[in-house]
Amino acid sequence: MKFTDGFWHNRPGVDAQYAAEAYDVTAHHSPDGDELVVHAPTKVITGRGDTLNRALLTVTLSSPLEGVVRVRVEHHKGALDRHGFDLVGAQTGHGRAEVDDDGGVLDAGPLQARIRRGAPWDLSFTDAERVLTRSGHKSVGYVRLAEGAPVPAEPTGVAGVTTTGLAPASTYVHTQLSLDVGELVYGLGERFGPFVKNGQTVDVWNADGGTSSELAYKNVPFYLTNRGYGVLVNHPEHVSFEVGSEAVEQVQFSVPGEHLEYLVIYGPTPAEVLERYTRLTGRPAQVPAWSYGLWLSTSFTTDYDEATVNHFIDGMTQREIPLSVFHFDCFWMREFDWTSFEWDARTFPDPEGMLARLHERGLRTSAWVNPYIAQRTRTFDEAAAAGYLVKRPDGSIWQWDMWQAGMGLVDFTNPAATAWFQEKIRTLLRQGIDAIKTDFGERIPVDVVWHDGSDPYLMHNWYTQLYNEAVFSVIEEERGHGQAVLFARSATTGGQRMPVHWGGDNSSSFPSMAESLRGGLSMSMSGFGFWSHDIGGFEGSPDPAVFKRWVAFGLLSSHSRLHGSQSYRVPWLFDTGEEEPDQSAVEVTRRFARLKAELMPYLYEAGRAAHERGLPVMRPMQLAFPGDPACDHLDRQYLLGPDLLVAPVFSAEGDVEYYLPAGRWTNLLTGEVADGATWRREVHDFSSVPLWVREGAVLVTTPGATDTERDYTADALVTVYLGEEDREVRVTNPLDGTEVRFAVVHGEDGVSVTATPATAFRARLAGGEPVPASDGTVRLEVAR
């Protein structure tokens, strides 16, 4: 949101007042943590008369966690205070405030906030060596808009809900934080445009806009930079970012109302920023091993019944393609009936029996829901009578005909409505469904009244959190911790606690494949550990080349789903019979599905790192190699876990260009060894993709595996990619949680690999033959 007209002037109708000086600075001491309170008038005070008829901003600094500084800017304290995000990791006792003649310091461990007394306004955030970012002259503003001022104050639409005449807010608070030379900004949720956000205006306002626009399903008012810190704007409502756009040396963020709160989060590395951020806002739940396998969907508007489902599953079995989950999309319910939670008896007369039969075949099952209740259903009448649907200001139920005729919206601010919705989910789970696809949650109107009196503008983005929490918690109750899985489309800050999220409605093309990856990488920089996407694209029907290239990408993602809109996504439908045998869609799908199964000991540990440390399974190159400037803008490749570099192929011909960082790399598929710090241009057939293992990696796999849910500690193959340092890796048995740790120690004549506790395994040097363990140890000779 832009308030200025160039460097010197405001836009017409904008009255902006800025913190002109730190007039006084006071330290408030408490066992719960100190505060530094600064009073900042909007004019430099030179005499008593200057204190009259003047806005005074109160800026309070505190620390909810080591390495984190919270800044709260207030104009009128008595204004209605919208709540912030659930900072589930916040603690007391952090922050030490000191005041001297120069100003004040809030010490939050490795991060300090320093306010300079007097004019001009100068608040800096430093570590032991340098200034990370600064709030300087004219950076803290209180803005009033004249009626009819031509300022884009709120998004013009409410995620698909037309809001003709939506009035802008009349007051805003904004802050600017400086950008250094070469400083780059990442994050702000799942955004499908440029991975680096510099130069962009980003409105944090959930919208159902597909993957080909500036709108986003998952808006997160958190960014991090390549200078060692991140910033969370602690407002679930609309937040507008100007990222080096309105003021090219600044990141500006503004919110409507009378106060603004943000938190500066120290690193110094991007990975450490994410660790602190997810410690504060919550880390992803651990997901079950079976969820990493291939998911196959009915697709959306296709015709299907139990015979269709069995035909697809039989086809996968006959073609020896590993399959973990079968998903039932919207039309498991009757048309006009979403969400009734009742199976369409015309196509699924025996849902419990069908789901039991699928379980007998070793499959898990997933079903689609959304928070909208169609008028045609008995469920609507039940919810309406009980007062469980969101209402308009006149007391009538909010309804519209977009999506489902006459649909209402479940009011999750009403505990009784939440419990009612959860019981519907519980019934579905007890019928035999294992995972829930929580679709939608973005089209949330603002011309409504909520049960608990919440501000409608806050609830627009916050709704998805309440919706997904309601569903995720009941799955955990029914299935247990570590066994709950969502397939969610919408999210905001904190949504990462309830995985998995997928990228929404993409198209069946290479550009859409690339934009999907950009969205996933942006999500990874926003604290989300698990991410998926519709293999082949949702809209349209992919040609065989798009499908096969996307299959390789999809099965080298954290989670993998075949899903479309108007056409099925079983691989044999993309074969003409004229392909070379190893280039068919069936063979490509089989190859990469089996590869993922073999990699599960490694991938499961990457998922545990997401759960324990907040590190995403799919890691942007800048996150993994922050000291390499060549990685700063890369958005067509990533690390899968800590050691595997993936560069998806975005062309039918197989042309691909990618970057290998410094070090020695080994191609997992071919065994080729190459030195990094270089760009590579290659041509790959459909059975191949650039997939490299970094120097020093210890990769644990189970060759020949075809399923994802098994004991990974049994028959493990440990492959050592020689490096300079000793290393230990963990492997977990997902069936009972037991662990084995493999320690790799370098010696003068080779390396030893030792399992603790001792277990049967094989080990090898990359490219060498496996050697079975003796008494829990393998010694591998290194040729000199």
mmCIF file of N, CA, C and O in Angstrom, residues 253-297:
data_model
loop_
_atom_site.group_PDB
_atom_site.id
_atom_site.type_symbol
_atom_site.label_atom_id
_atom_site.label_comp_id
_atom_site.label_asym_id
_atom_site.label_seq_id
_atom_site.Cartn_x
_atom_site.Cartn_y
_atom_site.Cartn_z
ATOM 1 N N PHE A 253 5.710 -2.081 5.796
ATOM 2 C CA PHE A 253 4.494 -2.859 6.048
ATOM 3 C C PHE A 253 3.517 -1.989 6.819
ATOM 4 O O PHE A 253 3.898 -1.217 7.701
ATOM 5 N N SER A 254 2.252 -2.085 6.421
ATOM 6 C CA SER A 254 1.220 -1.242 7.005
ATOM 7 C C SER A 254 -0.011 -2.067 7.323
ATOM 8 O O SER A 254 -0.318 -3.051 6.641
ATOM 9 N N VAL A 255 -0.720 -1.631 8.376
ATOM 10 C CA VAL A 255 -1.963 -2.295 8.778
ATOM 11 C C VAL A 255 -2.989 -1.210 9.096
ATOM 12 O O VAL A 255 -2.630 -0.106 9.519
ATOM 13 N N PRO A 256 -4.268 -1.513 8.894
ATOM 14 C CA PRO A 256 -5.300 -0.543 9.271
ATOM 15 C C PRO A 256 -5.452 -0.482 10.784
ATOM 16 O O PRO A 256 -5.215 -1.471 11.486
ATOM 17 N N GLY A 257 -5.817 0.677 11.287
ATOM 18 C CA GLY A 257 -6.099 0.796 12.709
ATOM 19 C C GLY A 257 -5.161 1.742 13.423
ATOM 20 O O GLY A 257 -4.585 2.655 12.835
ATOM 21 N N GLU A 258 -4.972 1.466 14.708
ATOM 22 C CA GLU A 258 -4.261 2.387 15.587
ATOM 23 C C GLU A 258 -2.965 1.807 16.143
ATOM 24 O O GLU A 258 -2.278 2.478 16.927
ATOM 25 N N HIS A 259 -2.634 0.581 15.803
ATOM 26 C CA HIS A 259 -1.372 0.040 16.305
ATOM 27 C C HIS A 259 -0.787 -0.930 15.298
ATOM 28 O O HIS A 259 -1.480 -1.450 14.417
ATOM 29 N N LEU A 260 0.497 -1.158 15.433
ATOM 30 C CA LEU A 260 1.234 -2.095 14.593
ATOM 31 C C LEU A 260 2.230 -2.830 15.481
ATOM 32 O O LEU A 260 2.924 -2.216 16.294
ATOM 33 N N GLU A 261 2.301 -4.158 15.314
ATOM 34 C CA GLU A 261 3.268 -4.948 16.073
ATOM 35 C C GLU A 261 4.053 -5.829 15.126
ATOM 36 O O GLU A 261 3.472 -6.486 14.257
ATOM 37 N N TYR A 262 5.358 -5.825 15.278
ATOM 38 C CA TYR A 262 6.189 -6.712 14.472
ATOM 39 C C TYR A 262 7.309 -7.277 15.331
ATOM 40 O O TYR A 262 7.641 -6.745 16.404
ATOM 41 N N LEU A 263 7.893 -8.378 14.877
ATOM 42 C CA LEU A 263 8.958 -9.047 15.592
ATOM 43 C C LEU A 263 10.137 -9.248 14.654
ATOM 44 O O LEU A 263 9.958 -9.740 13.527
ATOM 45 N N VAL A 264 11.306 -8.853 15.103
ATOM 46 C CA VAL A 264 12.543 -9.085 14.361
ATOM 47 C C VAL A 264 13.184 -10.349 14.923
ATOM 48 O O VAL A 264 13.369 -10.472 16.140
ATOM 49 N N ILE A 265 13.506 -11.286 14.035
ATOM 50 C CA ILE A 265 13.956 -12.626 14.436
ATOM 51 C C ILE A 265 15.358 -12.848 13.888
ATOM 52 O O ILE A 265 15.578 -12.788 12.673
ATOM 53 N N TYR A 266 16.274 -13.135 14.775
ATOM 54 C CA TYR A 266 17.680 -13.264 14.401
ATOM 55 C C TYR A 266 17.986 -14.652 13.870
ATOM 56 O O TYR A 266 17.312 -15.624 14.179
ATOM 57 N N GLY A 267 19.065 -14.747 13.081
ATOM 58 C CA GLY A 267 19.560 -16.002 12.547
ATOM 59 C C GLY A 267 20.797 -16.489 13.280
ATOM 60 O O GLY A 267 20.663 -17.087 14.347
ATOM 61 N N PRO A 268 22.003 -16.287 12.717
ATOM 62 C CA PRO A 268 22.301 -15.416 11.571
ATOM 63 C C PRO A 268 22.070 -16.057 10.206
ATOM 64 O O PRO A 268 22.018 -15.354 9.211
ATOM 65 N N THR A 269 21.955 -17.377 10.122
ATOM 66 C CA THR A 269 21.719 -18.013 8.823
ATOM 67 C C THR A 269 20.218 -18.095 8.563
ATOM 68 O O THR A 269 19.412 -18.074 9.507
ATOM 69 N N PRO A 270 19.807 -18.202 7.298
ATOM 70 C CA PRO A 270 18.373 -18.368 7.028
ATOM 71 C C PRO A 270 17.780 -19.583 7.740
ATOM 72 O O PRO A 270 16.642 -19.528 8.214
ATOM 73 N N ALA A 271 18.534 -20.676 7.826
ATOM 74 C CA ALA A 271 18.025 -21.860 8.523
ATOM 75 C C ALA A 271 17.773 -21.563 9.995
ATOM 76 O O ALA A 271 16.761 -22.002 10.568
ATOM 77 N N GLU A 272 18.667 -20.798 10.615
ATOM 78 C CA GLU A 272 18.477 -20.461 12.027
ATOM 79 C C GLU A 272 17.329 -19.476 12.217
ATOM 80 O O GLU A 272 16.631 -19.513 13.243
ATOM 81 N N VAL A 273 17.119 -18.582 11.250
ATOM 82 C CA VAL A 273 15.935 -17.717 11.310
ATOM 83 C C VAL A 273 14.672 -18.574 11.324
ATOM 84 O O VAL A 273 13.759 -18.370 12.143
ATOM 85 N N LEU A 274 14.593 -19.558 10.426
ATOM 86 C CA LEU A 274 13.416 -20.421 10.376
ATOM 87 C C LEU A 274 13.271 -21.249 11.647
ATOM 88 O O LEU A 274 12.156 -21.493 12.119
ATOM 89 N N GLU A 275 14.392 -21.694 12.198
ATOM 90 C CA GLU A 275 14.309 -22.451 13.448
ATOM 91 C C GLU A 275 13.696 -21.592 14.548
ATOM 92 O O GLU A 275 12.838 -22.049 15.309
ATOM 93 N N ARG A 276 14.140 -20.332 14.663
ATOM 94 C CA ARG A 276 13.578 -19.456 15.689
ATOM 95 C C ARG A 276 12.121 -19.099 15.383
ATOM 96 O O ARG A 276 11.273 -19.075 16.277
ATOM 97 N N TYR A 277 11.855 -18.791 14.125
ATOM 98 C CA TYR A 277 10.482 -18.417 13.749
ATOM 99 C C TYR A 277 9.502 -19.553 14.046
ATOM 100 O O TYR A 277 8.414 -19.320 14.602
ATOM 101 N N THR A 278 9.868 -20.778 13.699
ATOM 102 C CA THR A 278 8.946 -21.898 13.935
ATOM 103 C C THR A 278 8.928 -22.310 15.399
ATOM 104 O O THR A 278 7.950 -22.890 15.866
ATOM 105 N N ARG A 279 9.998 -22.019 16.126
ATOM 106 C CA ARG A 279 9.934 -22.228 17.578
ATOM 107 C C ARG A 279 8.904 -21.290 18.185
ATOM 108 O O ARG A 279 8.190 -21.641 19.117
ATOM 109 N N LEU A 280 8.805 -20.089 17.633
ATOM 110 C CA LEU A 280 7.873 -19.091 18.151
ATOM 111 C C LEU A 280 6.439 -19.358 17.702
ATOM 112 O O LEU A 280 5.499 -19.275 18.509
ATOM 113 N N THR A 281 6.242 -19.691 16.434
ATOM 114 C CA THR A 281 4.888 -19.825 15.883
ATOM 115 C C THR A 281 4.426 -21.275 15.769
ATOM 116 O O THR A 281 3.267 -21.519 15.435
ATOM 117 N N GLY A 282 5.312 -22.227 16.047
ATOM 118 C CA GLY A 282 4.934 -23.638 16.026
ATOM 119 C C GLY A 282 5.565 -24.375 14.867
ATOM 120 O O GLY A 282 5.691 -23.839 13.763
ATOM 121 N N ARG A 283 5.970 -25.594 15.143
ATOM 122 C CA ARG A 283 6.610 -26.417 14.115
ATOM 123 C C ARG A 283 5.630 -27.440 13.562
ATOM 124 O O ARG A 283 4.649 -27.801 14.208
ATOM 125 N N PRO A 284 5.893 -27.907 12.346
ATOM 126 C CA PRO A 284 4.983 -28.880 11.741
ATOM 127 C C PRO A 284 4.879 -30.147 12.575
ATOM 128 O O PRO A 284 5.867 -30.618 13.155
ATOM 129 N N ALA A 285 3.689 -30.687 12.635
ATOM 130 C CA ALA A 285 3.512 -32.000 13.249
ATOM 131 C C ALA A 285 4.265 -33.040 12.416
ATOM 132 O O ALA A 285 4.489 -32.854 11.223
ATOM 133 N N GLN A 286 4.667 -34.106 13.059
ATOM 134 C CA GLN A 286 5.258 -35.209 12.311
ATOM 135 C C GLN A 286 4.163 -35.895 11.510
ATOM 136 O O GLN A 286 3.052 -36.089 12.013
ATOM 137 N N VAL A 287 4.458 -36.249 10.273
ATOM 138 C CA VAL A 287 3.463 -36.903 9.424
ATOM 139 C C VAL A 287 3.820 -38.378 9.273
ATOM 140 O O VAL A 287 4.993 -38.757 9.359
ATOM 141 N N PRO A 288 2.838 -39.225 9.055
ATOM 142 C CA PRO A 288 3.109 -40.666 8.973
ATOM 143 C C PRO A 288 3.871 -41.038 7.709
ATOM 144 O O PRO A 288 3.788 -40.363 6.682
ATOM 145 N N ALA A 289 4.583 -42.150 7.794
ATOM 146 C CA ALA A 289 5.412 -42.596 6.683
ATOM 147 C C ALA A 289 4.586 -42.860 5.432
ATOM 148 O O ALA A 289 5.026 -42.566 4.313
ATOM 149 N N TRP A 290 3.376 -43.394 5.604
ATOM 150 C CA TRP A 290 2.581 -43.737 4.425
ATOM 151 C C TRP A 290 2.208 -42.506 3.601
ATOM 152 O O TRP A 290 1.965 -42.606 2.393
ATOM 153 N N SER A 291 2.191 -41.336 4.245
ATOM 154 C CA SER A 291 1.760 -40.135 3.522
ATOM 155 C C SER A 291 2.766 -39.694 2.472
ATOM 156 O O SER A 291 2.429 -38.948 1.553
ATOM 157 N N TYR A 292 4.036 -40.158 2.570
ATOM 158 C CA TYR A 292 5.058 -39.770 1.598
ATOM 159 C C TYR A 292 4.894 -40.499 0.267
ATOM 160 O O TYR A 292 5.485 -40.100 -0.735
ATOM 161 N N GLY A 293 4.139 -41.577 0.247
ATOM 162 C CA GLY A 293 3.982 -42.352 -0.974
ATOM 163 C C GLY A 293 3.083 -41.665 -1.984
ATOM 164 O O GLY A 293 2.591 -40.548 -1.776
ATOM 165 N N LEU A 294 2.844 -42.324 -3.085
ATOM 166 C CA LEU A 294 2.049 -41.740 -4.169
ATOM 167 C C LEU A 294 0.564 -41.768 -3.828
ATOM 168 O O LEU A 294 0.017 -42.802 -3.439
ATOM 169 N N TRP A 295 -0.081 -40.617 -3.983
ATOM 170 C CA TRP A 295 -1.530 -40.475 -3.812
ATOM 171 C C TRP A 295 -2.151 -40.442 -5.202
ATOM 172 O O TRP A 295 -1.692 -39.715 -6.087
ATOM 173 N N LEU A 296 -3.218 -41.192 -5.393
ATOM 174 C CA LEU A 296 -3.972 -41.177 -6.652
ATOM 175 C C LEU A 296 -5.387 -40.713 -6.366
ATOM 176 O O LEU A 296 -6.029 -41.187 -5.431
ATOM 177 N N SER A 297 -5.870 -39.786 -7.190
ATOM 178 C CA SER A 297 -7.177 -39.161 -6.973
ATOM 179 C C SER A 297 -8.170 -39.594 -8.046
ATOM 180 O O SER A 297 -7.796 -39.965 -9.158
#
